[in-house]
Short mmCIF file of C-alpha atoms in Angstrom, two decimals:
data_model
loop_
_atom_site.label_atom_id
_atom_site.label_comp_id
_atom_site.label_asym_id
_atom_site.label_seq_id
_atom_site.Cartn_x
_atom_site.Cartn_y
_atom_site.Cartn_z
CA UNK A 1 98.38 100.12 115.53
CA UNK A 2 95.70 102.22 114.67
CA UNK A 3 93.38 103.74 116.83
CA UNK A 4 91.60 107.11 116.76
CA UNK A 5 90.31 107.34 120.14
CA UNK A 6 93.20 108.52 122.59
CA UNK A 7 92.39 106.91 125.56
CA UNK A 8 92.06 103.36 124.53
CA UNK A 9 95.08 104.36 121.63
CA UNK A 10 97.05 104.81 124.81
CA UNK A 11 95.98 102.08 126.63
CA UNK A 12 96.62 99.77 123.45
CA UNK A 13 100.08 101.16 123.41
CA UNK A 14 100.87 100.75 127.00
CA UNK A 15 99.53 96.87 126.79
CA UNK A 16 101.42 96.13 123.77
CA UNK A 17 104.94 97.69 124.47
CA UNK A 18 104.53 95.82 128.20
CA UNK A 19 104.37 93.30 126.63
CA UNK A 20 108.04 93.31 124.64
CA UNK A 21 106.41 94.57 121.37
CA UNK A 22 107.66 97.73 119.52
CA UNK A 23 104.48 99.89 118.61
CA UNK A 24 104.34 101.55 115.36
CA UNK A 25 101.77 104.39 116.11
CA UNK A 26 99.00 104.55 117.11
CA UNK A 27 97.44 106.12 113.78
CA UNK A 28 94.46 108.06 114.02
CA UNK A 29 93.20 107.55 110.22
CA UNK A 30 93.67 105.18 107.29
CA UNK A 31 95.74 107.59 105.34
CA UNK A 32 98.44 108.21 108.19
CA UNK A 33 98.70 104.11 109.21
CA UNK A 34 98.66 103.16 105.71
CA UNK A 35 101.80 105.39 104.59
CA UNK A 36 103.70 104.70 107.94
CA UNK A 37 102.70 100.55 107.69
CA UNK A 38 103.15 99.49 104.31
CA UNK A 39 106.31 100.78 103.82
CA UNK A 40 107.45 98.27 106.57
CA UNK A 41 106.72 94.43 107.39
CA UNK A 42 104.98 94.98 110.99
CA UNK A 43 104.32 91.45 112.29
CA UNK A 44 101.28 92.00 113.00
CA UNK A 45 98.51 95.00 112.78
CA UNK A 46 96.14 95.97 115.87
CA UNK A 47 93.12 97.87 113.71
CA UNK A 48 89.70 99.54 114.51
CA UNK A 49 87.33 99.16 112.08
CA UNK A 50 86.01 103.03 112.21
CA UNK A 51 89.21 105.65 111.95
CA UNK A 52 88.78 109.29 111.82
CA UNK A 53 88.98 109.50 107.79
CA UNK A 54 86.64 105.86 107.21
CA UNK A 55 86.66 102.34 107.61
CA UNK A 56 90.08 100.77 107.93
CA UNK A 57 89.40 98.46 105.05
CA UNK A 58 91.85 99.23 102.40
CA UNK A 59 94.71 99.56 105.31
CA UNK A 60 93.52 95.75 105.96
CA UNK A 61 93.25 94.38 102.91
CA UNK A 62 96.66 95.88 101.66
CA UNK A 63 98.39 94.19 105.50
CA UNK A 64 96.36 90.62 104.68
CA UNK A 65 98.04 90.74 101.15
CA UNK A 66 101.46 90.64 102.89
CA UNK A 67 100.05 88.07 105.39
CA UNK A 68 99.90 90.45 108.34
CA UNK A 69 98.06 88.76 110.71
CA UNK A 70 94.95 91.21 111.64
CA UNK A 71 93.36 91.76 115.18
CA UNK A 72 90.46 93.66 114.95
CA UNK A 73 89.88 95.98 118.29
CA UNK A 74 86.24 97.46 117.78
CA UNK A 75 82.72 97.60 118.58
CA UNK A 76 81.69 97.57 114.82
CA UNK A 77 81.61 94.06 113.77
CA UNK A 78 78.26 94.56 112.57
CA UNK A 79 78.73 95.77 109.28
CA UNK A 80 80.90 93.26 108.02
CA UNK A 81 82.09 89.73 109.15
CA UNK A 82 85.84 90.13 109.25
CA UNK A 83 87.04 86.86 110.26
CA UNK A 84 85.14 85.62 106.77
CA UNK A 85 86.56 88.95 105.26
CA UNK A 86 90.13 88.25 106.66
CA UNK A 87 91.11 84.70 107.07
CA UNK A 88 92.95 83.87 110.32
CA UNK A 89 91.83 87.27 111.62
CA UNK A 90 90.62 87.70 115.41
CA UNK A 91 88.45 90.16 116.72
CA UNK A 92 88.37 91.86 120.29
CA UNK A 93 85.15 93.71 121.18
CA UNK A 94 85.15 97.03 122.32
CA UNK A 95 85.56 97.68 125.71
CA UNK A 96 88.08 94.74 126.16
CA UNK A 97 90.05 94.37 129.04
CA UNK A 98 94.05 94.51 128.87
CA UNK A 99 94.10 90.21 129.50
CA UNK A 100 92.33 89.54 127.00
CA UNK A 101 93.81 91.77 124.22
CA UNK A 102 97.51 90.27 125.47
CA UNK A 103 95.76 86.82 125.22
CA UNK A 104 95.20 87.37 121.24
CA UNK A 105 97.95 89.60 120.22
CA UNK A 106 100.47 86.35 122.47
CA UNK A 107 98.62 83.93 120.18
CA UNK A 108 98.95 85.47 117.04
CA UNK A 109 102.43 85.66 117.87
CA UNK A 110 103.18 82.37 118.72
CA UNK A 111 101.75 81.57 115.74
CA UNK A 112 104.11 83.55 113.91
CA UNK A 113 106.60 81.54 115.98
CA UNK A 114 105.37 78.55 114.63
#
Protein backbone atom coordinates (compact mmCIF):
# COMPACT_ATOMS: atom_id res chain seq x y z
CA UNK A 1 0.00 0.00 0.00
CA UNK A 2 1.17 3.28 -0.45
CA UNK A 3 -0.07 6.22 1.02
CA UNK A 4 1.60 9.42 2.23
CA UNK A 5 -1.02 10.94 4.22
CA UNK A 6 -1.13 9.23 7.80
CA UNK A 7 -4.49 9.38 8.62
CA UNK A 8 -6.16 7.82 5.69
CA UNK A 9 -2.56 5.46 5.45
CA UNK A 10 -3.92 4.24 8.75
CA UNK A 11 -7.29 3.97 7.99
CA UNK A 12 -6.33 2.01 4.66
CA UNK A 13 -4.38 -0.30 6.84
CA UNK A 14 -6.94 -0.89 9.44
CA UNK A 15 -9.68 -1.66 6.49
CA UNK A 16 -7.46 -3.92 4.68
CA UNK A 17 -5.91 -6.13 7.51
CA UNK A 18 -9.86 -6.39 8.88
CA UNK A 19 -10.42 -7.62 6.23
CA UNK A 20 -7.92 -10.97 6.32
CA UNK A 21 -5.29 -9.20 4.10
CA UNK A 22 -1.58 -8.88 5.15
CA UNK A 23 -0.50 -5.14 4.49
CA UNK A 24 2.83 -4.46 3.12
CA UNK A 25 3.35 -0.78 4.28
CA UNK A 26 1.92 1.79 3.96
CA UNK A 27 4.82 3.63 1.90
CA UNK A 28 5.01 7.19 2.01
CA UNK A 29 6.98 7.70 -1.47
CA UNK A 30 7.66 5.89 -4.73
CA UNK A 31 11.21 5.12 -3.85
CA UNK A 32 10.40 3.33 -0.40
CA UNK A 33 7.12 1.17 -1.98
CA UNK A 34 8.97 0.44 -5.02
CA UNK A 35 12.14 -1.28 -3.23
CA UNK A 36 9.90 -2.98 -0.51
CA UNK A 37 7.10 -4.18 -3.53
CA UNK A 38 8.94 -5.38 -6.34
CA UNK A 39 11.06 -7.52 -4.66
CA UNK A 40 7.85 -9.52 -3.73
CA UNK A 41 4.59 -10.71 -5.70
CA UNK A 42 1.88 -8.63 -3.54
CA UNK A 43 -1.50 -9.70 -4.97
CA UNK A 44 -2.56 -6.74 -5.36
CA UNK A 45 -1.31 -2.87 -4.88
CA UNK A 46 -3.57 -0.09 -3.09
CA UNK A 47 -1.72 3.29 -4.71
CA UNK A 48 -2.24 7.14 -4.55
CA UNK A 49 -1.48 8.79 -7.43
CA UNK A 50 0.52 11.86 -5.61
CA UNK A 51 3.34 10.36 -2.97
CA UNK A 52 5.65 12.52 -1.11
CA UNK A 53 8.69 12.12 -3.74
CA UNK A 54 6.05 12.30 -7.22
CA UNK A 55 3.52 10.57 -8.99
CA UNK A 56 3.31 6.86 -8.31
CA UNK A 57 3.65 6.06 -11.96
CA UNK A 58 6.75 4.11 -12.39
CA UNK A 59 5.76 2.04 -8.99
CA UNK A 60 2.50 1.24 -11.24
CA UNK A 61 3.69 0.54 -14.31
CA UNK A 62 6.55 -1.77 -12.94
CA UNK A 63 3.27 -3.79 -10.52
CA UNK A 64 0.95 -3.86 -14.00
CA UNK A 65 4.02 -5.55 -15.75
CA UNK A 66 3.75 -8.42 -13.19
CA UNK A 67 -0.08 -8.25 -13.52
CA UNK A 68 -0.68 -6.70 -10.11
CA UNK A 69 -3.99 -5.75 -10.17
CA UNK A 70 -4.00 -1.76 -9.33
CA UNK A 71 -6.62 0.18 -7.16
CA UNK A 72 -6.10 3.60 -7.38
CA UNK A 73 -7.14 5.54 -3.90
CA UNK A 74 -6.92 9.37 -4.85
CA UNK A 75 -8.44 12.56 -5.63
CA UNK A 76 -6.12 13.12 -8.71
CA UNK A 77 -7.66 11.37 -11.54
CA UNK A 78 -7.49 14.41 -13.44
CA UNK A 79 -4.24 14.33 -14.86
CA UNK A 80 -4.32 11.10 -16.34
CA UNK A 81 -7.03 8.42 -17.13
CA UNK A 82 -5.73 5.39 -15.31
CA UNK A 83 -8.18 2.81 -16.04
CA UNK A 84 -7.08 3.55 -19.99
CA UNK A 85 -3.45 3.84 -18.53
CA UNK A 86 -3.83 0.52 -16.50
CA UNK A 87 -6.10 -2.05 -17.91
CA UNK A 88 -8.38 -3.78 -15.36
CA UNK A 89 -7.45 -1.02 -12.91
CA UNK A 90 -10.21 0.56 -10.48
CA UNK A 91 -10.20 3.77 -8.99
CA UNK A 92 -11.65 4.98 -5.52
CA UNK A 93 -12.05 8.75 -5.10
CA UNK A 94 -10.72 10.48 -2.36
CA UNK A 95 -12.58 10.73 0.58
CA UNK A 96 -14.03 7.14 0.18
CA UNK A 97 -15.71 5.50 2.78
CA UNK A 98 -14.31 2.09 4.36
CA UNK A 99 -17.50 -0.03 2.30
CA UNK A 100 -16.70 0.96 -0.56
CA UNK A 101 -12.86 0.55 -0.62
CA UNK A 102 -13.60 -3.29 0.88
CA UNK A 103 -16.16 -3.50 -2.02
CA UNK A 104 -13.17 -3.07 -4.73
CA UNK A 105 -10.19 -4.44 -3.03
CA UNK A 106 -13.12 -8.03 -2.34
CA UNK A 107 -13.61 -7.83 -6.11
CA UNK A 108 -10.30 -7.61 -7.28
CA UNK A 109 -9.72 -10.46 -5.19
CA UNK A 110 -12.22 -12.67 -6.21
CA UNK A 111 -11.06 -12.07 -9.35
CA UNK A 112 -7.78 -13.29 -8.53
CA UNK A 113 -9.80 -16.26 -7.24
CA UNK A 114 -11.13 -16.78 -10.44
Amino acid sequence: MAEDEPLIAWMLEDALSGMGLEVVGPFATVAEASTCVLSEDPQLAVLDVDLADGAVYPLADALHKKNVPLIFHTANTDRVDLKGRYDGSRVVLKPSNVTLLQSVVEDACSRLRA
